[in-house]
Each structure stands twice: as C-alpha cells, then as structure tokens.
Short mmCIF file of C-alpha atoms in Angstrom, two decimals:
data_model
loop_
_atom_site.label_atom_id
_atom_site.label_comp_id
_atom_site.label_asym_id
_atom_site.label_seq_id
_atom_site.Cartn_x
_atom_site.Cartn_y
_atom_site.Cartn_z
CA ASP A 1 20.45 2.04 2.36
CA THR A 2 17.01 2.98 1.08
CA ALA A 3 15.28 -0.01 -0.53
CA VAL A 4 12.71 1.89 -2.61
CA SER A 5 13.34 5.59 -3.16
CA GLN A 6 11.27 8.27 -4.85
CA THR A 7 12.05 11.79 -6.00
CA PRO A 8 10.86 14.35 -5.36
CA LYS A 9 9.19 13.97 -1.98
CA TYR A 10 7.02 17.04 -2.55
CA LEU A 11 5.88 18.50 -5.85
CA VAL A 12 3.79 21.65 -6.18
CA THR A 13 2.80 22.73 -9.67
CA GLN A 14 0.12 24.50 -11.64
CA MET A 15 -2.66 23.04 -13.72
CA GLY A 16 -1.65 22.21 -17.25
CA ASN A 17 2.00 21.55 -16.47
CA ASP A 18 3.85 18.29 -17.17
CA LYS A 19 5.80 16.63 -14.36
CA SER A 20 7.68 13.44 -13.62
CA ILE A 21 8.21 11.36 -10.50
CA LYS A 22 11.14 8.97 -10.33
CA CYS A 23 11.38 5.66 -8.51
CA GLU A 24 14.34 3.37 -7.94
CA GLN A 25 14.65 0.10 -6.05
CA ASN A 26 17.89 -1.60 -5.00
CA LEU A 27 16.29 -4.87 -3.89
CA GLY A 28 16.87 -6.74 -7.14
CA HIS A 29 13.11 -7.11 -7.62
CA ASP A 30 11.54 -7.84 -10.97
CA THR A 31 8.19 -6.11 -10.54
CA MET A 32 7.44 -2.47 -9.77
CA TYR A 33 4.18 -0.64 -9.16
CA TRP A 34 2.63 2.80 -8.88
CA TYR A 35 -0.19 3.44 -6.42
CA LYS A 36 -2.22 6.59 -5.84
CA GLN A 37 -3.41 7.59 -2.38
CA ASP A 38 -6.20 10.15 -2.47
CA SER A 39 -7.17 12.75 0.11
CA LYS A 40 -9.22 10.16 2.01
CA LYS A 41 -6.12 7.95 2.20
CA PHE A 42 -7.60 5.36 -0.14
CA LEU A 43 -4.88 3.46 -2.03
CA LYS A 44 -5.38 2.20 -5.55
CA ILE A 45 -3.00 0.60 -7.99
CA MET A 46 -2.28 2.46 -11.20
CA PHE A 47 0.39 0.47 -13.04
CA SER A 48 2.61 -2.56 -12.72
CA TYR A 49 5.75 -3.43 -14.66
CA ASN A 50 7.57 -6.75 -14.74
CA ASN A 51 11.05 -6.74 -16.23
CA LYS A 52 10.28 -3.49 -18.03
CA GLU A 53 7.02 -4.82 -19.46
CA LEU A 54 3.66 -3.27 -18.59
CA ILE A 55 1.38 -5.87 -17.00
CA ILE A 56 -1.24 -3.81 -15.18
CA ASN A 57 -2.90 -0.60 -16.34
CA GLU A 58 -5.86 0.14 -14.12
CA THR A 59 -7.96 2.46 -16.27
CA VAL A 60 -5.70 5.40 -15.65
CA PRO A 61 -6.08 8.46 -17.93
CA ASN A 62 -3.56 8.38 -20.74
CA ARG A 63 -2.11 11.63 -19.40
CA PHE A 64 -0.24 9.28 -17.07
CA SER A 65 2.61 7.43 -18.76
CA PRO A 66 4.89 5.10 -16.84
CA LYS A 67 8.33 4.37 -18.19
CA SER A 68 10.73 1.67 -17.09
CA PRO A 69 14.25 2.16 -18.48
CA ASP A 70 15.44 -0.92 -16.59
CA LYS A 71 13.97 -3.23 -13.98
CA ALA A 72 15.32 -1.13 -11.12
CA HIS A 73 13.53 2.04 -12.21
CA LEU A 74 9.93 2.96 -12.86
CA ASN A 75 9.16 6.60 -13.54
CA LEU A 76 5.77 8.25 -13.79
CA HIS A 77 5.19 11.11 -16.20
CA ILE A 78 2.02 13.14 -15.99
CA ASN A 79 0.91 15.48 -18.77
CA SER A 80 -1.52 18.38 -18.51
CA LEU A 81 -1.91 18.15 -14.76
CA GLU A 82 -5.38 18.62 -13.30
CA LEU A 83 -6.57 19.54 -9.80
CA GLY A 84 -7.81 15.98 -9.31
CA ASP A 85 -4.30 14.64 -9.76
CA SER A 86 -3.38 16.03 -6.35
CA ALA A 87 -2.54 12.99 -4.24
CA VAL A 88 0.31 11.02 -2.77
CA TYR A 89 1.90 8.65 -5.26
CA PHE A 90 3.67 5.56 -3.99
CA CYS A 91 6.09 3.36 -5.83
CA ALA A 92 6.49 -0.27 -4.76
CA SER A 93 8.41 -3.35 -5.81
CA SER A 94 8.24 -7.12 -5.33
CA GLN A 95 10.06 -10.30 -6.27
CA GLU A 96 8.75 -12.45 -9.06
CA LEU A 97 9.17 -15.91 -7.68
CA GLY A 98 6.68 -17.87 -5.60
CA ALA A 99 4.36 -16.59 -2.93
CA ASN A 100 6.83 -13.88 -1.97
CA SER A 101 6.00 -12.20 -5.24
CA TYR A 102 2.96 -10.81 -3.48
CA GLU A 103 4.89 -8.98 -0.72
CA GLN A 104 5.48 -5.44 -1.83
CA TYR A 105 7.93 -2.89 -0.51
CA PHE A 106 6.86 0.73 -0.70
CA GLY A 107 8.73 3.95 -1.22
CA PRO A 108 8.21 7.02 0.98
CA GLY A 109 5.72 8.61 -1.40
CA THR A 110 5.57 11.79 -3.45
CA ARG A 111 2.99 14.35 -2.42
CA LEU A 112 1.75 16.09 -5.58
CA THR A 113 -0.22 19.30 -5.19
CA VAL A 114 -1.77 20.86 -8.28
CA THR A 115 -2.88 24.48 -7.92
CA ALA B 1 -15.27 -8.69 -7.65
CA GLN B 2 -12.49 -8.67 -5.12
CA SER B 3 -12.78 -6.19 -2.29
CA VAL B 4 -11.50 -5.43 1.18
CA THR B 5 -13.57 -3.82 3.91
CA GLN B 6 -12.13 -2.35 7.06
CA LEU B 7 -15.07 -2.00 9.35
CA ASP B 8 -13.80 0.90 11.45
CA SER B 9 -12.46 4.11 10.00
CA GLN B 10 -11.23 5.38 13.37
CA VAL B 11 -10.34 3.53 16.55
CA PRO B 12 -9.44 5.65 19.58
CA VAL B 13 -8.00 3.75 22.54
CA PHE B 14 -6.08 4.49 25.71
CA GLU B 15 -2.50 3.42 26.15
CA GLU B 16 -2.03 -0.17 27.38
CA ALA B 17 -5.57 -1.13 26.33
CA PRO B 18 -6.17 -4.00 23.88
CA VAL B 19 -7.22 -3.22 20.34
CA GLU B 20 -8.74 -5.06 17.37
CA LEU B 21 -8.82 -3.63 13.86
CA ARG B 22 -11.27 -5.53 11.69
CA CYS B 23 -10.79 -6.56 8.09
CA ASN B 24 -13.03 -8.62 5.83
CA TYR B 25 -12.43 -9.51 2.22
CA SER B 26 -14.26 -11.05 -0.67
CA SER B 27 -12.55 -12.96 -3.43
CA SER B 28 -13.23 -15.74 -5.87
CA VAL B 29 -9.63 -16.93 -5.74
CA SER B 30 -7.20 -17.92 -3.01
CA VAL B 31 -5.64 -14.84 -1.54
CA TYR B 32 -2.65 -13.66 0.36
CA LEU B 33 -3.36 -11.20 3.15
CA PHE B 34 -1.38 -8.30 4.52
CA TRP B 35 -1.49 -5.55 7.09
CA TYR B 36 0.47 -2.40 6.31
CA VAL B 37 1.06 0.52 8.68
CA GLN B 38 1.50 4.12 7.65
CA TYR B 39 2.91 6.52 10.23
CA PRO B 40 2.14 10.24 9.70
CA ASN B 41 3.74 11.60 6.54
CA GLN B 42 5.52 8.35 5.81
CA GLY B 43 5.26 5.48 3.37
CA LEU B 44 3.70 2.09 3.99
CA GLN B 45 5.51 -0.54 6.02
CA LEU B 46 4.58 -4.19 6.01
CA LEU B 47 3.37 -5.17 9.47
CA LEU B 48 2.55 -8.83 8.89
CA LYS B 49 1.41 -11.21 6.22
CA TYR B 50 -0.41 -14.47 5.68
CA LEU B 51 0.80 -16.46 2.69
CA SER B 52 0.22 -20.06 3.81
CA GLY B 53 0.59 -22.37 6.80
CA SER B 54 -0.41 -21.29 10.29
CA THR B 55 -3.43 -19.04 10.25
CA LEU B 56 -2.10 -16.98 13.17
CA VAL B 57 0.70 -14.62 12.20
CA GLU B 58 2.66 -12.25 14.39
CA SER B 59 4.73 -9.12 13.96
CA ILE B 60 7.89 -8.18 15.83
CA ASN B 61 6.17 -5.35 17.72
CA GLY B 62 3.37 -7.38 19.32
CA PHE B 63 0.62 -7.29 16.70
CA GLU B 64 -1.01 -10.49 15.52
CA ALA B 65 -3.64 -11.37 12.94
CA GLU B 66 -5.63 -14.51 12.29
CA PHE B 67 -6.74 -15.67 8.87
CA ASN B 68 -10.26 -17.04 9.07
CA LYS B 69 -11.21 -18.52 5.72
CA SER B 70 -14.80 -19.37 6.65
CA GLN B 71 -15.48 -15.82 7.82
CA THR B 72 -13.21 -14.28 5.16
CA SER B 73 -11.58 -12.16 7.83
CA PHE B 74 -8.06 -11.12 8.81
CA HIS B 75 -8.48 -9.04 11.97
CA LEU B 76 -5.48 -7.35 13.55
CA ARG B 77 -5.03 -7.43 17.32
CA LYS B 78 -2.66 -6.18 19.98
CA PRO B 79 -3.12 -6.93 23.69
CA SER B 80 -1.58 -3.66 24.89
CA VAL B 81 -1.01 -0.64 22.67
CA HIS B 82 1.55 2.15 23.00
CA ILE B 83 1.43 5.80 22.01
CA SER B 84 3.88 4.95 19.24
CA ASP B 85 1.29 2.64 17.61
CA THR B 86 -0.71 5.69 16.53
CA ALA B 87 -0.91 5.38 12.75
CA GLU B 88 -3.11 4.43 9.81
CA TYR B 89 -3.45 0.69 9.29
CA PHE B 90 -4.33 -0.85 5.93
CA CYS B 91 -5.51 -4.36 5.25
CA ALA B 92 -4.74 -5.65 1.76
CA VAL B 93 -5.22 -8.77 -0.33
CA SER B 94 -3.27 -10.10 -3.28
CA GLY B 95 -3.05 -13.27 -5.31
CA TYR B 96 -4.28 -11.79 -8.52
CA GLN B 97 -2.62 -11.66 -11.87
CA GLY B 98 0.17 -9.15 -11.88
CA GLY B 99 0.47 -9.21 -8.11
CA LYS B 100 -1.58 -6.09 -7.48
CA LEU B 101 -2.65 -5.31 -3.94
CA ILE B 102 -6.23 -4.37 -3.21
CA PHE B 103 -6.45 -2.20 -0.13
CA GLY B 104 -9.13 -1.54 2.42
CA GLN B 105 -10.10 2.00 3.28
CA GLY B 106 -7.73 2.19 6.23
CA THR B 107 -8.28 2.43 9.99
CA GLU B 108 -6.85 5.32 11.93
CA LEU B 109 -5.62 4.05 15.29
CA SER B 110 -5.25 6.83 17.82
CA VAL B 111 -3.63 5.89 21.14
CA LYS B 112 -4.15 8.37 23.95
CA PRO B 113 -2.27 8.58 27.26
#
C-alpha cells in the first residue's frame, strides 16, 4: 500500500491555465506539507497543514492555494500558471507527537511543466 | 537564520570505494537531522535520522552519519559503495515551529564500475 500518494504524476499545461494536484496519506498522520523542487533540485517548503489548519505559508504567491478537506488529504490548486511554476511538487506527511513529528514521509512527486 | 550546506554538489566514485558526503548546518535552536535519498525520477526516501541519543546513526543499507554538535556537521559515510547507491542525497534539518524541513542543495553521488 502506498503511504503518501499524489496525482497526477506528470502534468503538462499552458501558461494561464488553472490546475490542481492531489495528495493523500494513509499513515494516520496529522500534519501534511507541500514542497517545491526546482530545476536545480533545490527543495523548499511551501505549505504545512495540521489537522486541516494552515500552519506554514512560506511566502508563496497567492496563485497557490492549498486545501485540506480532511487530515488525510492536502490538495494544491494553482491559478494562472506561469513558466516559473515548472517544477516537481512533493507532498509529505508526519505525525504530531514527540520527536517523531519531525520525520516526514514523501510522496512520489508531481512533475509540472508549463509551456 | 537556519541553513544547511552540502559542501559537494557532485561526488563521483568507483564501486567498492568509500564515500563521505558532507553536511553542515547553522541553527539557533536544537535541531533534528536527516539524510534523504532520491533515486532518479522518484520521490524522497528517508535514509537515516538523528533525533537524540547516540550521535552515530546507521541505515539498513550500510550508510552511517555522525552528529557533531561542536562542528555543526552531520556527514554521511559508507565504507564501500555499490552501483545501486547512485542517487541524489539531501541533508535536512528540522526542529522548527510547524515541523518544516530545511534542505541542503543536494549531492549527486555517481558510482562507476
């Protein structure tokens, strides 16, 4: 069974379009994250949700809107896509309790290409 | 500000040779340290972690890392690498509000026959 899953795996779209990426975790974790990996493979956090509540928003353009319908899902919606949004987007999750709250499990990634 | 520096962007080695991937961090708070591995076109997998206790931590596939608080380092080592170890390796720190991970720039390990 896949612990953290993302759909789609690949997404090719044109500038100006709106797209969504879905993430689901079956680990029973309370916290979920979105990271962006750029073309140089640098990883940076975008958002974090704990029990459906936004707790981290790392100066991401407001064209990006995360939504958490329940604690097992964290979706990422992107409006008015730009060329610079091309990247690999990773979802991750972690437990809330104790030191293990800092160990994150990552999904397989969604490669977004904006043309 | 918290940051992570991986001192080598690329490390080419021959099979069965030893390897060390270097990682230094700066932080004003106590941190937890991680090494993640990313195989080509795949997601990130946790390789090993330091949360507390013994400063030497090991993975199931022969990697080890040592937390050195005085040198603020968490270098990754393996005494004998295999072709299958070819991947991108990321050092990361956490311990901050919200649990976010701060990653280094990554080190591409390329193992040649």
